[in-house]
Each structure stands twice: as C-alpha cells, then as structure tokens.
C-alpha cells in the first residue's frame, strides 16, 4: 500500500475521531443526552394519558417580557396565587417578595428582613405563603396582608429543613400539593431529590421531612417545581439541563419541552431558568435571572 494513501487514511480517521469527540462534547454541553432519554420515555405515552395530564409538547411561548426594575435583584422561584390572580417571586441579591400580574406588570415589592438567600415561594391555597431560604435551610410560612411593605423573618413561623452542609446546593423548589396537604420541596443537587413536608402533621404541627422514593429525574439540577391543580402532575424545571419536565402521579417522566432558543417559540432561549408556576387555566409561567418572564400556553 502506498505511503501517501496510508497517510490519507490516517488523516481521515483522525478527522472523523475529532468530529465524533466534538459531537459528544456538544451533546454534553447542550444536554442532548437528557433530552434523548426523555424523548424515549415520551414515546410510550398513550393518547389517553396525554389528555389526562399536562403534555408539554402542546405548549408554545405566548409572552416574553422583562419585570421592570428588577435588573439587579435576580428573581428566583415563582408561584401562582389563585386567591389574588397574581404571581409572586422572590429575589436573592436584595431579598424581596415581588407580586406581579400575568402580563409581567410589577404591583408591589415587600422587603424580606432577616432572609439570607430566598430561593422559592409558594401559595398554599388557604391564604398563606411559604418562602424557602436556601442558605438558612428553612421554610417560613405566613399570611400576607394587603398593605404590608416588609416582613421580618423573626416574626414568622419557620421550620428547619436540615442538610446543614448543603451550602448553595440546598432546596430551590417549593410547591403545595392540595391533594396530600403537603409541601413538595426540590433539593438542587448533592444529593438531588424531591422531598415532602406534611403541613400540618397529624398533631397539628409540621411533620418530618420525607424523601420521596428514588427515581430517575433525568435532569442535572432542580431549580423549581410546580403542581398542576387539575391532574396533580408535577412540573420540574432544570436550569442546567435547560428543560421543563412533567412527572405523572407515580413520579415518572411523562413529557418535556426544551428551553433552548429556536424551540417552542423561544428565540434566544432561557439562559437561567429559576422558577415555574401553573395557573388553573393551564398556563405555565417561568422566570429567569435576572428578571426575564415567560408565559407558555397550549397551542390553538
């Protein structure tokens, strides 16, 4: 075999190897592996199951806007409050509770004194709100009065969530499950997982934090959670995987959408998704740092 021919074969082989490595790296960076696994699980979902759940492939972006005046505050966490017809988020740099409309118009800001790193907020259905402080490893619960301008952690009922060594990898997601009367909490990572907090317990007090059974969540981190009031299914938001995932009542993946640009109506994509909520009409709301707001609705 001529030496020149052997060299060309070697060059082609090296180029093909480099292309293969580049595809692997790109797939890892773009989290194609996460999406392929979820796509595979979607294929087994029946038409009846789709109708009974959320079925995220039916959703597309309906609104993208900026929450005015919050550029330096880094929104994190999101909840829909059916009693007020408004949304609430929290900010970390300058701890605040923010109320705004489904169109993204900020209505009021409430200073959170004593909070270190609020990461999640949830409306509990009876007028109470709950806020998770990741760094202090606690959840605070309170009634929010219409004219309140500030809240002091020392004046609120709060409950220790444990994981003293979690640091900045603690609880970032919070959702109220009206069916079980429990708070659902999502721990970001190390270990990643979903937990339930009976609220209140059988004796009228908060129960013990309980880890849900191990399950393949198929995402790299957990940024936020929400529960569909109709189906009871859970929405998982992952910043690192750039995914929004639906889990069924057994905690198994049912559907997903990607948050990359060019998909589902997104042009630029969601750079750092930090909060998800869902209203009674099935609209899905997402906030991303520092102050971007997105609304996804079912395709017509």
Short mmCIF file of C-alpha atoms in Angstrom, two decimals:
data_model
loop_
_atom_site.label_atom_id
_atom_site.label_comp_id
_atom_site.label_asym_id
_atom_site.label_seq_id
_atom_site.Cartn_x
_atom_site.Cartn_y
_atom_site.Cartn_z
CA UNK A 1 0.00 0.00 0.00
CA UNK A 2 1.48 3.39 -0.98
CA UNK A 3 2.71 5.53 1.90
CA UNK A 4 0.71 8.53 0.67
CA UNK A 5 -2.54 6.50 0.70
CA UNK A 6 -1.83 5.29 4.25
CA UNK A 7 -1.27 8.85 5.39
CA UNK A 8 -4.60 9.97 3.90
CA UNK A 9 -6.41 7.13 5.66
CA UNK A 10 -4.79 8.18 8.92
CA UNK A 11 -5.75 11.84 8.38
CA UNK A 12 -9.36 10.90 7.58
CA UNK A 13 -9.51 8.65 10.65
CA UNK A 14 -8.19 11.44 12.87
CA UNK A 15 -10.70 13.93 11.42
CA UNK A 16 -13.58 11.51 11.97
CA UNK A 17 -12.42 10.89 15.54
CA UNK A 18 -12.22 14.62 16.23
CA UNK A 19 -15.69 15.15 14.77
CA UNK A 20 -17.04 12.34 16.96
CA UNK A 21 -15.44 13.87 20.05
CA UNK A 22 -16.79 17.31 19.10
CA UNK A 23 -20.30 15.88 18.76
CA UNK A 24 -20.01 14.22 22.17
CA UNK A 25 -18.82 17.45 23.78
CA UNK A 26 -21.53 19.50 22.05
CA UNK A 27 -24.16 16.97 23.06
CA UNK A 28 -22.95 17.14 26.64
CA UNK A 29 -22.93 20.94 26.70
CA UNK A 30 -26.37 21.18 25.07
CA UNK A 31 -27.69 18.31 27.22
CA UNK A 32 -28.85 16.25 24.26
CA UNK A 33 -28.41 13.14 26.38
CA UNK A 34 -31.03 14.34 28.87
CA UNK A 35 -33.44 15.20 26.07
CA UNK A 36 -32.94 11.92 24.21
CA UNK A 37 -33.76 9.92 27.33
CA UNK A 38 -36.88 11.99 27.94
CA UNK A 39 -37.88 11.75 24.28
CA UNK A 40 -37.63 7.97 24.52
CA UNK A 41 -39.90 7.88 27.58
CA UNK A 42 -42.43 10.15 25.79
CA UNK A 43 -42.88 7.61 23.01
CA UNK A 44 -44.69 5.20 25.34
CA UNK A 45 -47.33 7.74 26.44
CA UNK A 46 -50.82 6.95 25.12
CA UNK A 47 -53.33 9.48 23.78
CA UNK A 48 -55.48 8.95 26.89
CA UNK A 49 -52.52 9.66 29.16
CA UNK A 50 -51.69 12.81 27.20
CA UNK A 51 -55.23 14.11 27.59
CA UNK A 52 -55.26 13.35 31.32
CA UNK A 53 -52.02 15.17 32.03
CA UNK A 54 -50.26 18.40 31.01
CA UNK A 55 -48.48 17.17 27.84
CA UNK A 56 -45.82 19.83 27.38
CA UNK A 57 -45.28 19.33 23.59
CA UNK A 58 -48.64 21.08 23.15
CA UNK A 59 -47.21 24.30 24.63
CA UNK A 60 -45.50 27.24 22.98
CA UNK A 61 -44.29 30.65 24.07
CA UNK A 62 -47.12 33.20 24.33
CA UNK A 63 -45.31 36.07 26.07
CA UNK A 64 -41.74 37.08 26.84
CA UNK A 65 -41.02 40.27 28.73
CA UNK A 66 -38.94 41.92 31.45
CA UNK A 67 -40.01 42.51 35.04
CA UNK A 68 -39.27 46.22 35.24
CA UNK A 69 -36.93 47.49 37.91
CA UNK A 70 -35.55 44.10 38.97
CA UNK A 71 -32.40 44.07 36.83
CA UNK A 72 -30.10 43.92 39.88
CA UNK A 73 -32.22 41.63 42.04
CA UNK A 74 -32.11 38.15 40.39
CA UNK A 75 -35.60 36.64 40.53
CA UNK A 76 -35.82 33.09 41.83
CA UNK A 77 -38.84 30.90 42.45
CA UNK A 78 -42.39 31.52 41.28
CA UNK A 79 -45.94 30.79 42.36
CA UNK A 80 -49.47 31.47 41.11
CA UNK A 81 -51.86 32.69 43.79
CA UNK A 82 -55.46 31.82 42.77
CA UNK A 83 -56.86 33.99 45.57
CA UNK A 84 -55.35 37.17 44.09
CA UNK A 85 -54.97 36.16 40.44
CA UNK A 86 -51.35 37.30 40.59
CA UNK A 87 -47.86 35.79 40.63
CA UNK A 88 -45.18 36.04 43.31
CA UNK A 89 -41.42 35.64 43.03
CA UNK A 90 -38.52 36.30 45.39
CA UNK A 91 -35.18 37.99 44.79
CA UNK A 92 -31.84 37.00 46.24
CA UNK A 93 -29.36 39.89 46.00
CA UNK A 94 -31.73 42.25 47.78
CA UNK A 95 -34.22 39.91 49.48
CA UNK A 96 -37.72 40.89 48.41
CA UNK A 97 -41.10 39.31 47.73
CA UNK A 98 -42.44 40.60 44.40
CA UNK A 99 -46.09 40.50 43.30
CA UNK A 100 -46.89 40.97 39.61
CA UNK A 101 -49.60 40.35 37.02
CA UNK A 102 -49.74 37.52 34.43
CA UNK A 103 -48.67 40.18 31.90
CA UNK A 104 -45.49 40.90 33.87
CA UNK A 105 -46.51 44.21 35.48
CA UNK A 106 -44.93 44.58 38.93
CA UNK A 107 -47.56 45.55 41.53
CA UNK A 108 -45.56 45.73 44.75
CA UNK A 109 -42.29 44.86 46.43
CA UNK A 110 -42.07 43.63 50.01
CA UNK A 111 -38.70 43.77 51.77
CA UNK A 112 -37.62 40.49 53.41
CA UNK A 113 -35.65 41.38 56.53
CA UNK A 114 -33.55 38.63 58.08
CA UNK A 115 -33.63 36.43 54.98
CA UNK A 116 -30.25 35.44 53.58
CA UNK A 117 -30.97 33.69 50.28
CA UNK A 118 -34.68 33.28 49.44
CA UNK A 119 -34.95 30.82 46.55
CA UNK A 120 -38.58 29.70 46.36
CA UNK A 121 -42.06 30.95 47.18
CA UNK A 122 -45.39 29.12 47.14
CA UNK A 123 -49.07 29.97 47.71
CA UNK A 124 -50.50 27.27 49.94
CA UNK A 125 -54.17 27.65 48.99
CA UNK A 126 -55.52 28.97 52.29
CA UNK A 127 -54.09 32.47 52.03
CA UNK A 128 -50.68 31.59 53.39
CA UNK A 129 -47.40 31.94 51.52
CA UNK A 130 -44.26 29.93 52.14
CA UNK A 131 -40.68 31.01 51.35
CA UNK A 132 -37.60 28.80 51.32
CA UNK A 133 -34.31 30.36 52.37
CA UNK A 134 -31.63 28.13 50.86
CA UNK A 135 -28.70 29.37 52.92
CA UNK A 136 -30.56 29.30 56.23
CA UNK A 137 -32.08 25.89 55.31
CA UNK A 138 -35.60 26.78 56.41
CA UNK A 139 -39.11 27.43 55.16
CA UNK A 140 -41.07 30.38 56.56
CA UNK A 141 -44.89 30.46 56.41
CA UNK A 142 -47.14 33.49 56.84
CA UNK A 143 -50.33 35.31 55.84
CA UNK A 144 -49.64 38.30 53.61
CA UNK A 145 -51.73 41.37 54.40
CA UNK A 146 -52.63 43.77 51.54
CA UNK A 147 -50.79 46.78 52.99
CA UNK A 148 -47.62 45.03 54.21
CA UNK A 149 -44.38 46.64 53.00
CA UNK A 150 -41.86 44.44 54.81
CA UNK A 151 -41.61 41.07 56.53
CA UNK A 152 -39.16 40.15 59.28
CA UNK A 153 -38.09 36.52 59.46
CA UNK A 154 -38.00 36.70 63.26
CA UNK A 155 -41.75 37.43 63.26
CA UNK A 156 -42.67 34.47 61.02
CA UNK A 157 -43.20 30.79 61.76
CA UNK A 158 -40.20 28.96 60.30
CA UNK A 159 -39.12 25.32 60.11
CA UNK A 160 -35.68 23.79 59.79
CA UNK A 161 -35.14 21.68 56.64
CA UNK A 162 -31.88 20.04 57.69
CA UNK A 163 -28.93 19.34 55.36
CA UNK A 164 -26.59 21.60 57.34
CA UNK A 165 -23.74 21.04 54.86
CA UNK A 166 -25.77 21.77 51.73
CA UNK A 167 -24.33 25.27 51.23
CA UNK A 168 -25.50 26.68 47.91
CA UNK A 169 -26.87 23.32 46.78
CA UNK A 170 -29.87 23.14 49.04
CA UNK A 171 -33.61 23.49 48.50
CA UNK A 172 -34.55 25.62 45.49
CA UNK A 173 -38.03 24.39 44.59
CA UNK A 174 -41.27 24.56 46.54
CA UNK A 175 -44.84 23.55 45.63
CA UNK A 176 -48.08 22.98 47.55
CA UNK A 177 -49.90 19.73 46.87
CA UNK A 178 -53.60 20.25 47.70
CA UNK A 179 -54.30 16.51 47.32
CA UNK A 180 -51.86 15.45 50.02
CA UNK A 181 -51.81 18.70 52.03
CA UNK A 182 -48.03 18.61 51.88
CA UNK A 183 -45.27 20.86 50.66
CA UNK A 184 -43.15 19.41 47.89
CA UNK A 185 -39.53 20.54 48.08
CA UNK A 186 -36.82 20.12 45.45
CA UNK A 187 -33.18 19.89 46.51
CA UNK A 188 -30.92 21.19 43.75
CA UNK A 189 -28.19 18.52 43.94
CA UNK A 190 -25.64 16.61 46.08
CA UNK A 191 -27.92 14.81 46.65
CA UNK A 192 -30.58 15.83 44.15
CA UNK A 193 -34.09 14.83 45.10
CA UNK A 194 -37.72 15.55 45.88
CA UNK A 195 -39.00 15.71 49.45
CA UNK A 196 -42.38 16.13 51.12
CA UNK A 197 -43.17 18.06 54.28
CA UNK A 198 -46.51 17.22 55.98
CA UNK A 199 -48.07 20.57 56.78
CA UNK A 200 -49.55 20.37 59.30
CA UNK A 201 -48.91 16.91 60.72
CA UNK A 202 -51.50 14.75 62.45
CA UNK A 203 -50.94 16.60 65.75
CA UNK A 204 -51.45 19.98 64.10
CA UNK A 205 -47.73 20.66 63.81
CA UNK A 206 -45.38 20.40 60.88
CA UNK A 207 -44.30 16.81 60.27
CA UNK A 208 -40.86 15.45 59.42
CA UNK A 209 -39.27 15.99 56.02
CA UNK A 210 -39.63 12.81 53.96
CA UNK A 211 -37.58 11.89 50.90
CA UNK A 212 -39.64 10.54 48.02
CA UNK A 213 -38.62 7.19 46.59
CA UNK A 214 -35.54 7.26 44.39
CA UNK A 215 -36.49 7.87 40.80
CA UNK A 216 -34.74 8.79 37.55
CA UNK A 217 -35.48 12.50 37.30
CA UNK A 218 -33.31 12.70 34.15
CA UNK A 219 -32.16 16.27 34.80
CA UNK A 220 -28.88 17.63 36.11
CA UNK A 221 -30.26 20.00 38.70
CA UNK A 222 -33.59 21.09 40.14
CA UNK A 223 -34.36 24.81 40.01
CA UNK A 224 -38.10 24.86 40.71
CA UNK A 225 -41.24 22.71 40.95
CA UNK A 226 -44.97 23.29 40.45
CA UNK A 227 -48.06 21.10 40.66
CA UNK A 228 -50.86 21.15 38.09
CA UNK A 229 -54.08 21.78 40.08
CA UNK A 230 -56.11 19.60 37.69
CA UNK A 231 -54.04 16.47 37.03
CA UNK A 232 -51.84 16.62 40.11
CA UNK A 233 -48.81 16.13 37.89
CA UNK A 234 -45.53 17.83 38.80
CA UNK A 235 -43.51 20.23 36.69
CA UNK A 236 -39.74 20.10 37.18
CA UNK A 237 -37.59 22.99 35.99
CA UNK A 238 -33.89 22.38 35.37
CA UNK A 239 -31.57 25.29 34.70
CA UNK A 240 -28.52 23.20 33.78
CA UNK A 241 -30.42 20.80 31.52
CA UNK A 242 -32.49 23.66 30.01
CA UNK A 243 -35.60 21.51 30.40
CA UNK A 244 -39.14 21.65 31.75
CA UNK A 245 -40.34 18.12 32.60
CA UNK A 246 -43.76 16.73 33.51
CA UNK A 247 -43.90 13.91 36.07
CA UNK A 248 -47.01 11.76 36.48
CA UNK A 249 -48.57 10.78 39.82
CA UNK A 250 -46.05 7.94 40.16
CA UNK A 251 -43.16 10.36 39.70
CA UNK A 252 -42.25 9.06 36.26
CA UNK A 253 -41.38 11.39 33.33
CA UNK A 254 -44.41 11.95 31.11
CA UNK A 255 -43.39 14.81 28.75
CA UNK A 256 -40.92 17.67 28.35
CA UNK A 257 -40.00 20.80 26.40
CA UNK A 258 -36.57 22.27 25.77
CA UNK A 259 -35.76 25.81 26.82
CA UNK A 260 -33.14 26.37 24.11
CA UNK A 261 -33.60 29.11 21.55
CA UNK A 262 -35.33 28.16 18.32
CA UNK A 263 -37.71 25.72 20.03
CA UNK A 264 -41.25 26.08 21.40
CA UNK A 265 -41.47 29.71 20.28
CA UNK A 266 -38.29 30.80 22.10
CA UNK A 267 -35.92 32.93 20.04
CA UNK A 268 -33.00 33.39 22.43
CA UNK A 269 -33.80 30.60 24.86
CA UNK A 270 -33.95 30.90 28.64
CA UNK A 271 -30.43 31.42 29.92
CA UNK A 272 -31.01 30.74 33.61
CA UNK A 273 -34.49 29.43 34.41
CA UNK A 274 -35.18 29.76 38.14
CA UNK A 275 -38.92 29.48 38.74
CA UNK A 276 -42.03 27.80 37.32
CA UNK A 277 -45.74 28.09 38.16
CA UNK A 278 -49.04 27.00 36.62
CA UNK A 279 -52.48 28.56 36.89
CA UNK A 280 -55.94 26.99 36.83
CA UNK A 281 -56.30 27.61 33.09
CA UNK A 282 -53.21 25.58 32.31
CA UNK A 283 -50.89 28.49 31.52
CA UNK A 284 -47.27 27.91 32.53
CA UNK A 285 -45.13 30.77 33.83
CA UNK A 286 -41.33 30.83 34.06
CA UNK A 287 -38.90 33.39 35.48
CA UNK A 288 -35.23 33.50 34.62
CA UNK A 289 -32.38 35.51 36.12
CA UNK A 290 -32.04 38.36 36.33
CA UNK A 291 -35.61 39.48 35.57
CA UNK A 292 -36.98 37.75 32.46
CA UNK A 293 -40.57 36.48 32.45
CA UNK A 294 -42.10 33.92 30.09
CA UNK A 295 -45.63 32.59 29.58
CA UNK A 296 -46.31 29.30 27.78
CA UNK A 297 -49.83 28.42 26.65
CA UNK A 298 -51.37 25.50 24.81
CA UNK A 299 -51.26 25.79 21.03
CA UNK A 300 -54.57 26.73 19.47
#
